[in-house]
Tab-separated table of C-alpha atoms in Angstrom:
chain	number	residue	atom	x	y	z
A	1	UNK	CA	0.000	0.000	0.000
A	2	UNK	CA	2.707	2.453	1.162
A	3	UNK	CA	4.299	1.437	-2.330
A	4	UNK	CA	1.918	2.539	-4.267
A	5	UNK	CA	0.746	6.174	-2.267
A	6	UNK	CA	4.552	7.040	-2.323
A	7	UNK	CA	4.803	6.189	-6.247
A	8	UNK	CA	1.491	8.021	-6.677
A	9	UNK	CA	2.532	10.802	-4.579
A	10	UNK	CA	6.334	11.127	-6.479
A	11	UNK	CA	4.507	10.810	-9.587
A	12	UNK	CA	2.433	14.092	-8.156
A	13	UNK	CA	5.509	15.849	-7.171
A	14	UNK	CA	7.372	15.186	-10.557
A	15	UNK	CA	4.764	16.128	-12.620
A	16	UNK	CA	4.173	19.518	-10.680
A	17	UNK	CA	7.797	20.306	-10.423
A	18	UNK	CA	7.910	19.673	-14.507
A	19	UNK	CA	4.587	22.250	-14.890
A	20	UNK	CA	6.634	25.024	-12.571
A	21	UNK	CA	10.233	24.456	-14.693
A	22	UNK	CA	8.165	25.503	-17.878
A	23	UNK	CA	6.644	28.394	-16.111
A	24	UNK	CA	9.727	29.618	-14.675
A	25	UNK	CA	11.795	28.843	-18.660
A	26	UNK	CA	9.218	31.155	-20.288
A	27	UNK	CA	9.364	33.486	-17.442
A	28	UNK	CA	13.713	33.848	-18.048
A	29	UNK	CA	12.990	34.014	-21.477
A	30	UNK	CA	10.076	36.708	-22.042
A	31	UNK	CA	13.080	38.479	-20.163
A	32	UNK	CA	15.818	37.314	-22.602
A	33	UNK	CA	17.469	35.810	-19.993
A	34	UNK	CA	19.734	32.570	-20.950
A	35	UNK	CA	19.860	30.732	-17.647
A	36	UNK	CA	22.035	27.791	-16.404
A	37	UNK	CA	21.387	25.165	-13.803
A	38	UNK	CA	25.080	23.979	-12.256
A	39	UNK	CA	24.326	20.814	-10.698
A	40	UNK	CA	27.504	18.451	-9.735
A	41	UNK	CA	29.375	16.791	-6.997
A	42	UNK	CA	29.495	18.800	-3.656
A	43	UNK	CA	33.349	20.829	-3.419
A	44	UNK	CA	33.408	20.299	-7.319
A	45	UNK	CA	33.935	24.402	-7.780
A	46	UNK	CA	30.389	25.220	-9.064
A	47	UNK	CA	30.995	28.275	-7.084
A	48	UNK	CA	34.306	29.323	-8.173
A	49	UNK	CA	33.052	28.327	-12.073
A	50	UNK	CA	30.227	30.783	-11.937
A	51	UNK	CA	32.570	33.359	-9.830
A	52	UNK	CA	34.816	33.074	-12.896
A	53	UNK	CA	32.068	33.770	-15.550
A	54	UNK	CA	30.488	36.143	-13.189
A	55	UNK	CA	33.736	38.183	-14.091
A	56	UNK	CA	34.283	37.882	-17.403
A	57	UNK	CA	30.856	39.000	-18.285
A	58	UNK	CA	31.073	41.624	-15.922
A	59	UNK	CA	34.253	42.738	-18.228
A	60	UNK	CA	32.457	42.359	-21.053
A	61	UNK	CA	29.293	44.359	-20.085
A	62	UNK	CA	26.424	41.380	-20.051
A	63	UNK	CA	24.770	41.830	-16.887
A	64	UNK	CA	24.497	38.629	-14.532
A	65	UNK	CA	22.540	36.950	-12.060
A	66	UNK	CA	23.028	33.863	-9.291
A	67	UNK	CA	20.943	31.805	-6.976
A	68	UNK	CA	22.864	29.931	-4.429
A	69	UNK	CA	21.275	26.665	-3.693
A	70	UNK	CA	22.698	25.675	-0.262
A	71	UNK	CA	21.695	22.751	2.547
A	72	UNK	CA	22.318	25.784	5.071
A	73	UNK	CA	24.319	28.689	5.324
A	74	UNK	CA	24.824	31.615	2.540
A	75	UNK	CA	28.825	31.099	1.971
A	76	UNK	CA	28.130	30.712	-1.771
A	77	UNK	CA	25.690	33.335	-1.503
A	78	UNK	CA	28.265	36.029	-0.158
A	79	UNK	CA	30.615	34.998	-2.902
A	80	UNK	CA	28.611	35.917	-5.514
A	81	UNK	CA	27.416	38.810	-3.655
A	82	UNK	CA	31.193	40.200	-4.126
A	83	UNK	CA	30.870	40.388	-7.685
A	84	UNK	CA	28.654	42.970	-7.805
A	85	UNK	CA	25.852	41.030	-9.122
A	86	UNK	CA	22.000	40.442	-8.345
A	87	UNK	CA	22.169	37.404	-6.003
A	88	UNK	CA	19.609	35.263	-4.219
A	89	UNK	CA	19.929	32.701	-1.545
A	90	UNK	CA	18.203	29.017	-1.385
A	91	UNK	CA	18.442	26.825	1.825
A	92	UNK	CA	16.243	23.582	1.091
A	93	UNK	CA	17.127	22.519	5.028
A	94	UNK	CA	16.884	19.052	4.535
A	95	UNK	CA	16.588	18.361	0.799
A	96	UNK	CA	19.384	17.542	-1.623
A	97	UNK	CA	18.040	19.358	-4.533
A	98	UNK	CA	16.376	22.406	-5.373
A	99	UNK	CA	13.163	22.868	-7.041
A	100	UNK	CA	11.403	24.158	-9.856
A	101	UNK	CA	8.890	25.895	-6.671
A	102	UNK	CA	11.591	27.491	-4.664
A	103	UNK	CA	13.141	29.044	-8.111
A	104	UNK	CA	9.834	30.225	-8.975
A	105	UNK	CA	9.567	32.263	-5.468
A	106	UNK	CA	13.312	33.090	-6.133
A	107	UNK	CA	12.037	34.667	-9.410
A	108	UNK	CA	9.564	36.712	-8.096
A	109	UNK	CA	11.649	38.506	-5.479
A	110	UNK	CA	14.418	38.901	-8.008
A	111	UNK	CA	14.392	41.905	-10.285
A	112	UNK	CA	14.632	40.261	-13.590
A	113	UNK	CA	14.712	43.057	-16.556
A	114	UNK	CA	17.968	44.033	-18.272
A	115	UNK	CA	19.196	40.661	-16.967
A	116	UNK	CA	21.264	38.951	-19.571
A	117	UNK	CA	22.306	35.634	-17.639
A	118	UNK	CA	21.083	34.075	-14.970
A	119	UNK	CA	23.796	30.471	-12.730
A	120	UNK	CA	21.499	28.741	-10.286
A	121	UNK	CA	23.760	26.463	-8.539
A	122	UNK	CA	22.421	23.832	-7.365
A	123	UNK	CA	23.026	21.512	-3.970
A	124	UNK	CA	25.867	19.545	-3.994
A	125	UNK	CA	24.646	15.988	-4.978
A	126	UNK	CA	24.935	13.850	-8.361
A	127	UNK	CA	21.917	12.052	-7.657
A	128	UNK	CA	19.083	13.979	-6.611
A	129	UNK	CA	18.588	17.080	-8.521
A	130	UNK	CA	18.206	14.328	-11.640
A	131	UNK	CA	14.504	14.042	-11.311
A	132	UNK	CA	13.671	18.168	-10.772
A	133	UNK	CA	14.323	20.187	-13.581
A	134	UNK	CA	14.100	23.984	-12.677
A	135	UNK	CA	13.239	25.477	-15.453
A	136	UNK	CA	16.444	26.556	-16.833
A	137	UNK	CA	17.725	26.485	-20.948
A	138	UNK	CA	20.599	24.214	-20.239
A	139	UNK	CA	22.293	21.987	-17.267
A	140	UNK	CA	25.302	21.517	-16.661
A	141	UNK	CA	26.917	18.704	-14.494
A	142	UNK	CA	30.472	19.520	-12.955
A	143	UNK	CA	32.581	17.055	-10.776
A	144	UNK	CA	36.514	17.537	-10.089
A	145	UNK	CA	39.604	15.081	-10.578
A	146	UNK	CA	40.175	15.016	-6.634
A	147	UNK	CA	36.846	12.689	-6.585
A	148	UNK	CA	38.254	9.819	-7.956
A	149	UNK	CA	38.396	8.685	-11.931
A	150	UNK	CA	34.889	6.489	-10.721
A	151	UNK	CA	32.006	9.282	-10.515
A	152	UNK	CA	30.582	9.052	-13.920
A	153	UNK	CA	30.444	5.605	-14.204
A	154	UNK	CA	28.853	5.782	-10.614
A	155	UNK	CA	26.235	8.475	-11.721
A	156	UNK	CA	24.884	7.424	-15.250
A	157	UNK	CA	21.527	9.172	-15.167
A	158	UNK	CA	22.977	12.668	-14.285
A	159	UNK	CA	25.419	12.052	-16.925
A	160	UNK	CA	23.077	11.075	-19.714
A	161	UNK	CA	20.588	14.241	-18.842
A	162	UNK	CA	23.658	16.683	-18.954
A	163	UNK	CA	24.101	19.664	-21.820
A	164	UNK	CA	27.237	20.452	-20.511
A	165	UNK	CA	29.888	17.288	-18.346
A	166	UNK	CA	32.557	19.470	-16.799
A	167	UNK	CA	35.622	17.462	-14.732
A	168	UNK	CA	37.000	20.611	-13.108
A	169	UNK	CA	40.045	21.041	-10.897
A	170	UNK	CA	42.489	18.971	-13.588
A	171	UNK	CA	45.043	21.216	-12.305
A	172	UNK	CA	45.545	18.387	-9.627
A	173	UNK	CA	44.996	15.735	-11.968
A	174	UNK	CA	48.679	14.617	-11.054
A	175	UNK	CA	48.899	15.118	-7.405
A	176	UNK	CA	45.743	13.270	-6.789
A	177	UNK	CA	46.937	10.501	-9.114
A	178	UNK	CA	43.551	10.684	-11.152
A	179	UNK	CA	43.524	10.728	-15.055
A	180	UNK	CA	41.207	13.020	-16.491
A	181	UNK	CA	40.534	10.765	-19.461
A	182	UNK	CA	38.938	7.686	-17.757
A	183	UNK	CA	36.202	10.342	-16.729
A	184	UNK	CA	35.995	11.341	-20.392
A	185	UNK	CA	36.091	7.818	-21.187
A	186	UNK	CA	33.036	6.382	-19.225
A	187	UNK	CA	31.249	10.125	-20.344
A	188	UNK	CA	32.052	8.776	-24.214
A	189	UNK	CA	30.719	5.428	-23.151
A	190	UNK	CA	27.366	6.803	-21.721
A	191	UNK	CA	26.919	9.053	-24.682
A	192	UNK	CA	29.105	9.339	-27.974
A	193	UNK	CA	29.129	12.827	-28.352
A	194	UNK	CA	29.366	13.526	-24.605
A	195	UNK	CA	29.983	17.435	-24.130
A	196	UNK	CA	32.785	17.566	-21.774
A	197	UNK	CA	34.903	20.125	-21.124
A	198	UNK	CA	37.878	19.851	-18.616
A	199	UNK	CA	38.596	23.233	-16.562
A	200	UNK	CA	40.983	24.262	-13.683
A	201	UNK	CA	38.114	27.002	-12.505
A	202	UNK	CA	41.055	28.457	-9.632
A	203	UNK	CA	43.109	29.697	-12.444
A	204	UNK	CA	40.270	30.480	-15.174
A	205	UNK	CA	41.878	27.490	-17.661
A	206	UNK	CA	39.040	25.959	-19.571
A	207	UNK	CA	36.430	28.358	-18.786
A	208	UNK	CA	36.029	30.705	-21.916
A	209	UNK	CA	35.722	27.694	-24.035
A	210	UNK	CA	32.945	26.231	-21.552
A	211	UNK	CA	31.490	29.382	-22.006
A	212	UNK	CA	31.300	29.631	-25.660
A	213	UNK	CA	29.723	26.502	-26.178
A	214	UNK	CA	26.878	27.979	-23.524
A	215	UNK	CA	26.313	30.233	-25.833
A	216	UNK	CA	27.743	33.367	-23.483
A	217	UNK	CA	31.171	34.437	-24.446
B	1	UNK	CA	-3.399	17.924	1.403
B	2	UNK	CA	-0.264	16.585	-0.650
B	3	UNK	CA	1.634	17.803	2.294
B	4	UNK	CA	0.015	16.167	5.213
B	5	UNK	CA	0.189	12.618	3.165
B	6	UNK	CA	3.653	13.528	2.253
B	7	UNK	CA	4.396	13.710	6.114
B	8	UNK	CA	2.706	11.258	7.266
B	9	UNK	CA	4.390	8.654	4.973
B	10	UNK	CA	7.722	10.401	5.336
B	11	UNK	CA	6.932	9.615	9.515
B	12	UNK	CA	5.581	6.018	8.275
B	13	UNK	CA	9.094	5.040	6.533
B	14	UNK	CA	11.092	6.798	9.053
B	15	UNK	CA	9.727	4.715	11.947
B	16	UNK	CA	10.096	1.392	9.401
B	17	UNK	CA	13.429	2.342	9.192
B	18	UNK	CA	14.422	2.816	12.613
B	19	UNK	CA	12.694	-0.335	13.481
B	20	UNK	CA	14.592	-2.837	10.914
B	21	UNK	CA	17.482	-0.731	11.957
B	22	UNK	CA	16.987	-2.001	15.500
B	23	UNK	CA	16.942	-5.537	14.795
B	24	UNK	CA	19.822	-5.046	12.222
B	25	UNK	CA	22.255	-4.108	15.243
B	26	UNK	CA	20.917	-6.715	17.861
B	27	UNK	CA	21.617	-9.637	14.930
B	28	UNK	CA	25.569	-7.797	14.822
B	29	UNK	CA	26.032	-7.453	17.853
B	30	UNK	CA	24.544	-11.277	18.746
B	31	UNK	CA	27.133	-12.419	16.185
B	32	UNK	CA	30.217	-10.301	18.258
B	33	UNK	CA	29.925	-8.365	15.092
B	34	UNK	CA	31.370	-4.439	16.188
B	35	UNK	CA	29.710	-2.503	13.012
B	36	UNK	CA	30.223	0.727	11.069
B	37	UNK	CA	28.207	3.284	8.726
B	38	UNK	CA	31.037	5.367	6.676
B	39	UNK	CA	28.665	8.289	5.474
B	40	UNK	CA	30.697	11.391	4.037
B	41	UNK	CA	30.919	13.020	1.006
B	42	UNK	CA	31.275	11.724	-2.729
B	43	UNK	CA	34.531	10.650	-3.688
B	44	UNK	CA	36.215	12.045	-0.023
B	45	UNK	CA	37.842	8.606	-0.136
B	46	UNK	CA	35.525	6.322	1.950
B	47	UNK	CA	36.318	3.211	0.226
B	48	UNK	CA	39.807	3.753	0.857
B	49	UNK	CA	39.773	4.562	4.392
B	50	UNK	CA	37.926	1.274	4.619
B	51	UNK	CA	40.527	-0.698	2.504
B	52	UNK	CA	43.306	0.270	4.943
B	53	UNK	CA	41.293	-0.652	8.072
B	54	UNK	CA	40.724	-4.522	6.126
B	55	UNK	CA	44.477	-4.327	5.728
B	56	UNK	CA	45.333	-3.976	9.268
B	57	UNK	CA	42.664	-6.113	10.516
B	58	UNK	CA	43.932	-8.814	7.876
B	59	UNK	CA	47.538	-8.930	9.727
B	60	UNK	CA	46.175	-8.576	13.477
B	61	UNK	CA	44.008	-11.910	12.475
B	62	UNK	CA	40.793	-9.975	12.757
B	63	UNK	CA	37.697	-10.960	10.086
B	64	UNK	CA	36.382	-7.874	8.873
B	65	UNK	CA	33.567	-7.926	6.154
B	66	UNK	CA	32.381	-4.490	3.909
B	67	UNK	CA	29.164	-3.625	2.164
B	68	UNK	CA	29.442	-1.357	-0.089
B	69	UNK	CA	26.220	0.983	-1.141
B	70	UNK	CA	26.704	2.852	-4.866
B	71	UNK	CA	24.046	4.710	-6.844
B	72	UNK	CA	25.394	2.452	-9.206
B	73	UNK	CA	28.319	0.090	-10.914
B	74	UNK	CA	30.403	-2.085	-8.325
B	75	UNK	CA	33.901	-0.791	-8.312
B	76	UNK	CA	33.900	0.131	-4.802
B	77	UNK	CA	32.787	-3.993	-4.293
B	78	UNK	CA	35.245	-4.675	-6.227
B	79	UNK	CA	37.916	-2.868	-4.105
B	80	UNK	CA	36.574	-4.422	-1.097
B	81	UNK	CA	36.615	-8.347	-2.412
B	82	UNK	CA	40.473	-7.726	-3.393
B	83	UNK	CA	41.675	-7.806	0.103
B	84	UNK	CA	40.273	-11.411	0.714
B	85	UNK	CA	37.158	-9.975	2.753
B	86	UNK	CA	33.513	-11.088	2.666
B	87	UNK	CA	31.686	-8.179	0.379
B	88	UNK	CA	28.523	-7.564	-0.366
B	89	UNK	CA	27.240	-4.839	-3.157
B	90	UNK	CA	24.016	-2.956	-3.347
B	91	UNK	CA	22.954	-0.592	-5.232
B	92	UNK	CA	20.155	2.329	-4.725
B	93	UNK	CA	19.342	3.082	-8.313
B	94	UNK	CA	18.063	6.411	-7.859
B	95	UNK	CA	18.069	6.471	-3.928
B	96	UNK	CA	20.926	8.600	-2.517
B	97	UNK	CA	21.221	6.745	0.519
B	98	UNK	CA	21.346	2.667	1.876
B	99	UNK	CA	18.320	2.161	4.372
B	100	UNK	CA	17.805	-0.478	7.502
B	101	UNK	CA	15.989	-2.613	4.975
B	102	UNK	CA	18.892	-3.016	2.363
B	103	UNK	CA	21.488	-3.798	5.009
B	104	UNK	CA	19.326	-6.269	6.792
B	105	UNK	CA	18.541	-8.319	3.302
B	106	UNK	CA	22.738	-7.828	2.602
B	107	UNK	CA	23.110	-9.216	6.207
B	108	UNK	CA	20.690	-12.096	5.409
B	109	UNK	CA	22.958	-13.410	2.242
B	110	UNK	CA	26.448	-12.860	4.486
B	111	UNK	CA	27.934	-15.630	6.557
B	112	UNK	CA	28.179	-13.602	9.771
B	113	UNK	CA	29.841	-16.658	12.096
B	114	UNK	CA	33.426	-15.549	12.773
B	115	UNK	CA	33.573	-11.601	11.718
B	116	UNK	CA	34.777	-9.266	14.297
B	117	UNK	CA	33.995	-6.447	12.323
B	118	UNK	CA	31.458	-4.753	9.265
B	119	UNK	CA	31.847	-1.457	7.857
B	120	UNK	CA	29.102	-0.258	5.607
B	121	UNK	CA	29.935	2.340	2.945
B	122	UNK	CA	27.074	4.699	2.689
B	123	UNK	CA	26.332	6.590	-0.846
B	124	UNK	CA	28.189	9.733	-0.870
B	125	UNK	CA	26.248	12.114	0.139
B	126	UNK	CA	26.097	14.627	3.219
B	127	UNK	CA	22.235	15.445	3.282
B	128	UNK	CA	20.215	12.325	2.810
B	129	UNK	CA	21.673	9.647	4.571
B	130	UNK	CA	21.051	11.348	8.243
B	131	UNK	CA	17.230	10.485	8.471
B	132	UNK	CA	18.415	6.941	7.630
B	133	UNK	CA	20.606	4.902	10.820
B	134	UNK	CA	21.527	1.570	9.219
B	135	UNK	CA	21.671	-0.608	12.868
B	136	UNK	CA	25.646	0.290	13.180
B	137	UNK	CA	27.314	0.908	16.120
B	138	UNK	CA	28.826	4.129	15.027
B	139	UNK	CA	28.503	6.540	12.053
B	140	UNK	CA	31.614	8.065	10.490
B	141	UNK	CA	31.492	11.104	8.064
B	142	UNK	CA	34.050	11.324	6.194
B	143	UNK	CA	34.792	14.734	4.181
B	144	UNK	CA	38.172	15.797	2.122
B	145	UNK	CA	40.238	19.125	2.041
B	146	UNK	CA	39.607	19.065	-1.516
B	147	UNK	CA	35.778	19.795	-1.377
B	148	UNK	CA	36.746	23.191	-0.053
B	149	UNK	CA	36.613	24.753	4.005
B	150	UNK	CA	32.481	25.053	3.664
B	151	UNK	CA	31.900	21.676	3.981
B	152	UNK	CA	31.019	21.026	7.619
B	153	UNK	CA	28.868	24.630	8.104
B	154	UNK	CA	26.957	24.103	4.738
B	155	UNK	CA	25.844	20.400	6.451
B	156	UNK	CA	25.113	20.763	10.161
B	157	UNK	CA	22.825	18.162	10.677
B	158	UNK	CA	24.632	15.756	9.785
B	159	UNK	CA	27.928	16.274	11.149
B	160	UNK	CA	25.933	16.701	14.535
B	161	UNK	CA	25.385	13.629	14.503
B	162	UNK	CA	28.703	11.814	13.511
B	163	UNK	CA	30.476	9.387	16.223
B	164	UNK	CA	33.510	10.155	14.119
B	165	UNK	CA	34.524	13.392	11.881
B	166	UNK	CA	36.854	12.586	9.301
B	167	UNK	CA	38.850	14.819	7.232
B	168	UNK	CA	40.794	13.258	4.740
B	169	UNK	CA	43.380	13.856	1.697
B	170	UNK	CA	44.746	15.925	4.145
B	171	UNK	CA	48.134	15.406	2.307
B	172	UNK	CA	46.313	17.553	-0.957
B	173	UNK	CA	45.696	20.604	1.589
B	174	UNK	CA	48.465	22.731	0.364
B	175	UNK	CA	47.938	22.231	-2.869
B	176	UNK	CA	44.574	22.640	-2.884
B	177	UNK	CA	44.857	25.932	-0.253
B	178	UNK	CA	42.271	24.420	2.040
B	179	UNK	CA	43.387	24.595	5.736
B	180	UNK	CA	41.789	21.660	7.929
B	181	UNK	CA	41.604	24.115	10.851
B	182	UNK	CA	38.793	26.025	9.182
B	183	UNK	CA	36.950	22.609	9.323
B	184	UNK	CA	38.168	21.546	12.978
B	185	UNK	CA	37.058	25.006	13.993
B	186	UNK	CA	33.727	24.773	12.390
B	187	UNK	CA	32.719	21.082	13.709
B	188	UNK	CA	33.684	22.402	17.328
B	189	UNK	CA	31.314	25.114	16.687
B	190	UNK	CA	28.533	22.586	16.427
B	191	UNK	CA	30.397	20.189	19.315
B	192	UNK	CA	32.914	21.645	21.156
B	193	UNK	CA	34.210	18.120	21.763
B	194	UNK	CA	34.137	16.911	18.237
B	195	UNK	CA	35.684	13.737	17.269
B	196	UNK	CA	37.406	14.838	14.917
B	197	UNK	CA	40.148	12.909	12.682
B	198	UNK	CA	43.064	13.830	9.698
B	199	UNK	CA	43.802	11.296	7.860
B	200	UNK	CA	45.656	10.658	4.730
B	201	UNK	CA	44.242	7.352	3.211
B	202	UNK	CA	45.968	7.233	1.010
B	203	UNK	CA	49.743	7.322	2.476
B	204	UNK	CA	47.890	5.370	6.136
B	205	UNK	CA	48.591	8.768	7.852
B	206	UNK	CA	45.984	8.843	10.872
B	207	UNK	CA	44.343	5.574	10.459
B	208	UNK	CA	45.648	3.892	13.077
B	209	UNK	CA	44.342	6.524	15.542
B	210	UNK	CA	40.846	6.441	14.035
B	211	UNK	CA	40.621	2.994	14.748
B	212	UNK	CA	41.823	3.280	17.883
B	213	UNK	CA	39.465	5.598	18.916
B	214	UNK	CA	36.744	3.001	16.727
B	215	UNK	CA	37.816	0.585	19.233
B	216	UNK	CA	39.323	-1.374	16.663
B	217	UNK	CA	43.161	-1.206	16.530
């Protein structure tokens, strides 16, 4: 009995989390907005990656924004703050994901015109975000080197569902005895044309080339 | 409405849980079976922490057994069966997190006469295994310099709870410009007497003192 309420009930969830996502994509995009959702392994550098590209569209005049999706605390939060840049702040408390509902309310209190861009970064977690789309144009998926050379093969759906696979932190590849291509390999195996990119995020390596297949270089 | 069913299952599986996790422990512990949940972060070396523990158990003439719990795949199993031990693999699919009733059907196809010890390797993941207690003895949570100094005040619950704190690749810390006291600090914040641990899996640096302190050395 319990089997079936919880898979009718998930099945509830899914379906309203899916109706919100589309509300909240034609709501960026009436704006012009281009939006990303950064999901990926927690300590990956989501935060430094979208610190990076805060900056160089800040140089280049597109104007910005960032949610912070955090368990607790506003640490990411402040770091985008320092940018100069519209920022929000998520705590989901106990939940490993955001959702397409607490974006929506994010939305709302957000002032959205003359936006160009807009990084949600999601919680820290390769497997539960999978099911909740937000209601962004593209996700990416970024894990690090120092992880080990197993997390894709460990996390197939994420991988499949990604726009963008990004192994970040390569700049420790060799200390941490981890080659960079077995991740590539296992992405290749899961999907052909897998679209990874490999970036060192502390020293800005890998990022503008990230960023012009996002479409925002 | 979606709510109120939503909690009222969540209490239902919750109170499942911590029953089967009851009887879990008594059938260890009636066995002389001292038992282990390694929870901590993906890819914060878990698995290895473990495989040096089987090591040193191997030589004192203790029998040590591992499950290990993956989204997916079995190369953490795989690791564990190389060092002559009893293993046992399970996999959650799309759960991000082992629960009582896994463990107890693992523990049902494991010869338990003669082992002295089982460590359990949780999913990675610092949010959703808390709700969950397995029927170990202890819980470990194991985290690595190279997620960044955020990790224990963007996860308080869980690290509240820990029997052990674990901070490993501690060897990477340089490198990576993450200083371990920014961690230590921020656990005793939430515990002023914190258990917590360095180690270096890797290299065997602290291990013997964790298991010391696991009552296991």
């Amino acid at each position: 009995m319990h089997k079936t309420v919880d898979m009718e009930l998930g099945a509830n969830v899914l379906s309203a989390n899916a109706r919100i996502a589309e509300e909240n994509l034609r709501k960026l995009r009436k704006h012009g907005i281009v939006s990303f959702d950064f999901t990926g392994s927690i300590g990956s550098g989501k935060t430094l990656l979208i610190e990076r590209m805060l900056d160089i569209l800040n140089k280049k005049g597109k104007r910005a924004a960032a949610i912070a999706g955090d368990v607790a605390g506003d640490d990411d939060y402040s770091r985008f703050r320092k940018h100069g840049v519209p920022a929000h702040n998520l705590n989901t408390g106990k939940e490993c994901h955001l959702d397409a509902h607490m974006i929506d309310h994010a939305l709302e209190e957000m002032k959205l015109d003359g936006l160009d861009v807009m990084f949600i970064e999601n919680v820290g977690n390769l497997v539960c975000p999978t099911d909740f789309p937000l209601g962004t144009d593209k996700r990416l998926v970024v894990i690090s080197v120092t992880e080990g050379d197993d997390m894709v093969r460990k996390h197939p759906v994420i991988f499949s569902l990604a726009d963008f696979i990004v192994i970040n932190k390569v700049d420790l590849a060799k200390a941490i005895e981890v080659d960079p291509k077995v991740l590539v390999r296992d992405a290749r195996k899961l999907r052909p044309k897998a679209p990874v990119f490999l970036t060192d995020a502390k020293h800005g390596k890998g990022v503008p080339d990230l960023m012009k297949a996002m479409g925002i270089w």
